[in-house]
mmCIF file of C-alpha atoms in Angstrom:
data_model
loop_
_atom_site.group_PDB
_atom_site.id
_atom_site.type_symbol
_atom_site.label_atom_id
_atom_site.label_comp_id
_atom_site.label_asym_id
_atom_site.label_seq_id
_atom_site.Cartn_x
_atom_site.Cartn_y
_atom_site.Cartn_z
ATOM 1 C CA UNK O 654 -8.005 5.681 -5.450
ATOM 2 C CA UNK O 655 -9.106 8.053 -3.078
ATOM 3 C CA UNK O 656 -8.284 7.699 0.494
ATOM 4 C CA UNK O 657 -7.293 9.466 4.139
ATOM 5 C CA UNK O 658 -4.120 10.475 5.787
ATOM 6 C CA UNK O 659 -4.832 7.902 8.993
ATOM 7 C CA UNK O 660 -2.418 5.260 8.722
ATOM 8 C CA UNK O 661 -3.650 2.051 6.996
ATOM 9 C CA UNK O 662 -2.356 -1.676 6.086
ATOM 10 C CA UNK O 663 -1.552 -2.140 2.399
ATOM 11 C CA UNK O 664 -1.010 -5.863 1.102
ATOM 12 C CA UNK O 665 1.112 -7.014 -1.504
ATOM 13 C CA UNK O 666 0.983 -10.432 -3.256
ATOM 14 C CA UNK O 667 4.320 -11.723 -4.901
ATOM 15 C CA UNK O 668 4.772 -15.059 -6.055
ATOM 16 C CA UNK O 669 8.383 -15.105 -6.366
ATOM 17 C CA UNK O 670 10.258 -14.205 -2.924
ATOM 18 C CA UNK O 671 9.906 -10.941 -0.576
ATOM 19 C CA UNK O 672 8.844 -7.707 -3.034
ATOM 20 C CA UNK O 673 10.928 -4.311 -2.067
ATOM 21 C CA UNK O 674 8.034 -1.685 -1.966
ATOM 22 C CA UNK O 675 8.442 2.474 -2.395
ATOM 23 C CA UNK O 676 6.181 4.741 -1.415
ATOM 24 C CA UNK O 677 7.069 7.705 -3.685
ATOM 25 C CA UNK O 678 10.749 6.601 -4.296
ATOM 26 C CA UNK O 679 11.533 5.683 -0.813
ATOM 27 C CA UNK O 680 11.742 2.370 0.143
ATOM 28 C CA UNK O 681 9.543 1.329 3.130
ATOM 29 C CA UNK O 682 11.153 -0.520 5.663
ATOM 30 C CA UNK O 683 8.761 -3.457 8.114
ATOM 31 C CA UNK O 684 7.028 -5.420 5.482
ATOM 32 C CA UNK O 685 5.879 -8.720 7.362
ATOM 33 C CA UNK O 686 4.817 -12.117 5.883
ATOM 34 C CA UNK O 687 0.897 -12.151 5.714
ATOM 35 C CA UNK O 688 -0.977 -15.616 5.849
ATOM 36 C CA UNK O 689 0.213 -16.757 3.000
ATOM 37 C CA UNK O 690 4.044 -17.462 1.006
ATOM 38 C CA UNK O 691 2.863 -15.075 -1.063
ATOM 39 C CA UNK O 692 1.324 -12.434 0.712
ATOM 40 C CA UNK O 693 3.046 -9.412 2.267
ATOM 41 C CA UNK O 694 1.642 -6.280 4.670
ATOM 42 C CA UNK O 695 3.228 -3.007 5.661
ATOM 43 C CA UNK O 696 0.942 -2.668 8.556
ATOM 44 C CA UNK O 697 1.127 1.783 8.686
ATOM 45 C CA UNK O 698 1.141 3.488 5.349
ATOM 46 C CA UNK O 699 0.787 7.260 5.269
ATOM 47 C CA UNK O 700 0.450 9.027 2.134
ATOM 48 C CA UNK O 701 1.595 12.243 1.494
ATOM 49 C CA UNK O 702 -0.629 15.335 0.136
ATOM 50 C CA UNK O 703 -1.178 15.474 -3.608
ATOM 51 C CA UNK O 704 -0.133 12.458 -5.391
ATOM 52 C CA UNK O 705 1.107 8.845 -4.358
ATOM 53 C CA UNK O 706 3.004 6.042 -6.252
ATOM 54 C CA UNK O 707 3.295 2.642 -4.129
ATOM 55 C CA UNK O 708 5.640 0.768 -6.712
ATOM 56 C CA UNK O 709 6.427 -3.175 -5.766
ATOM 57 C CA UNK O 710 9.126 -4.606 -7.213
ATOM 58 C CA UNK O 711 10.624 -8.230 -7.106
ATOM 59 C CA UNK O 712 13.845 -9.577 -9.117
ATOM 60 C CA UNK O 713 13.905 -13.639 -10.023
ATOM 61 C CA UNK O 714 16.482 -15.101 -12.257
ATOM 62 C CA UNK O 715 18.096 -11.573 -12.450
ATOM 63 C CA UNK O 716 14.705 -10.669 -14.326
ATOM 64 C CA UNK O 717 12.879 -7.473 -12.524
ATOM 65 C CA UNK O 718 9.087 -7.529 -12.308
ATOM 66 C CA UNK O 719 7.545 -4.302 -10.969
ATOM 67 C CA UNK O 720 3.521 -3.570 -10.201
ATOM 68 C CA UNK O 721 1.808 0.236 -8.960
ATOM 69 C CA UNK O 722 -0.371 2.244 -8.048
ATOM 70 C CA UNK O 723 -1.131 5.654 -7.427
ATOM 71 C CA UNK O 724 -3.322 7.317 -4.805
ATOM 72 C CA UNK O 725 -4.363 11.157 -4.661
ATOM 73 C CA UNK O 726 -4.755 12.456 -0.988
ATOM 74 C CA UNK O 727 -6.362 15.754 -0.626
ATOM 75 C CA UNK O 728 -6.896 16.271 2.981
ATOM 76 C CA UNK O 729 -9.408 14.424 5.072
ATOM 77 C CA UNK O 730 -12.458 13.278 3.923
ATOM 78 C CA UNK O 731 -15.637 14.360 5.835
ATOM 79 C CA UNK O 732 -16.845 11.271 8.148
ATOM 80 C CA UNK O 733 -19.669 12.670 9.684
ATOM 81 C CA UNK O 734 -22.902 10.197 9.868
ATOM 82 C CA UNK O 735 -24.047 10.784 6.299
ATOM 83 C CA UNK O 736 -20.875 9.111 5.038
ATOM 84 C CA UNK O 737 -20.296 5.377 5.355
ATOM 85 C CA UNK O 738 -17.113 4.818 7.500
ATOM 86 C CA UNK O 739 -14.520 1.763 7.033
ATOM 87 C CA UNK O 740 -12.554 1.686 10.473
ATOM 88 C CA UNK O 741 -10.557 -1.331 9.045
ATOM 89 C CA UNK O 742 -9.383 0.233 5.741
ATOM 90 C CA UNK O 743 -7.197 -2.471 4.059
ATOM 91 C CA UNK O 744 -5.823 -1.828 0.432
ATOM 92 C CA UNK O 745 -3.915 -4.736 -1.564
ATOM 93 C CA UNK O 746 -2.510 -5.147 -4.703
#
């Protein structure tokens, strides 16, 4: 996926308890509960030039389940009126 440096809201769905979530081998601190028991938003993501693994990972029953996904940033993206414009860019997986 191709996206922009501005900040945006990434979701996470896990159906058993509160996922841990890196952002290039960091752990990201401030995940909230969404609307849902089993959804879960980091309301300010930034990615970093060049590639970007978001890796999820949730342990039940001392068994580790794990989901990602990587996004390329490569500078902003031209916005200008012949492009269509999302000013509530939400990304979930």
């Amino acid at each position: 996926m191709n996206t922009v440096r501005t900040p945006f809201a990434v979701t996470v769905y896990s159906n058993i308890g509160t996922p841990r979530v890196f952002l290039n081998g960091t752990e990201l601190q401030g995940i909230r509960q969404g609307y849902t028991a089993v959804h879960f938003v980091f309301d300010r993501l930034t990615l970093a030039d060049g590639k970007n693994i978001l890796k999820a990972v949730s342990v039940k029953d001392g068994q580790e389940y794990s989901d990602e996904i990587t996004w390329f940033y490569h500078g902003e993206q031209d916005r200008g009126t012949d492009s269509y414009e999302n000013k509530n860019v939400h990304s979930g997986f």
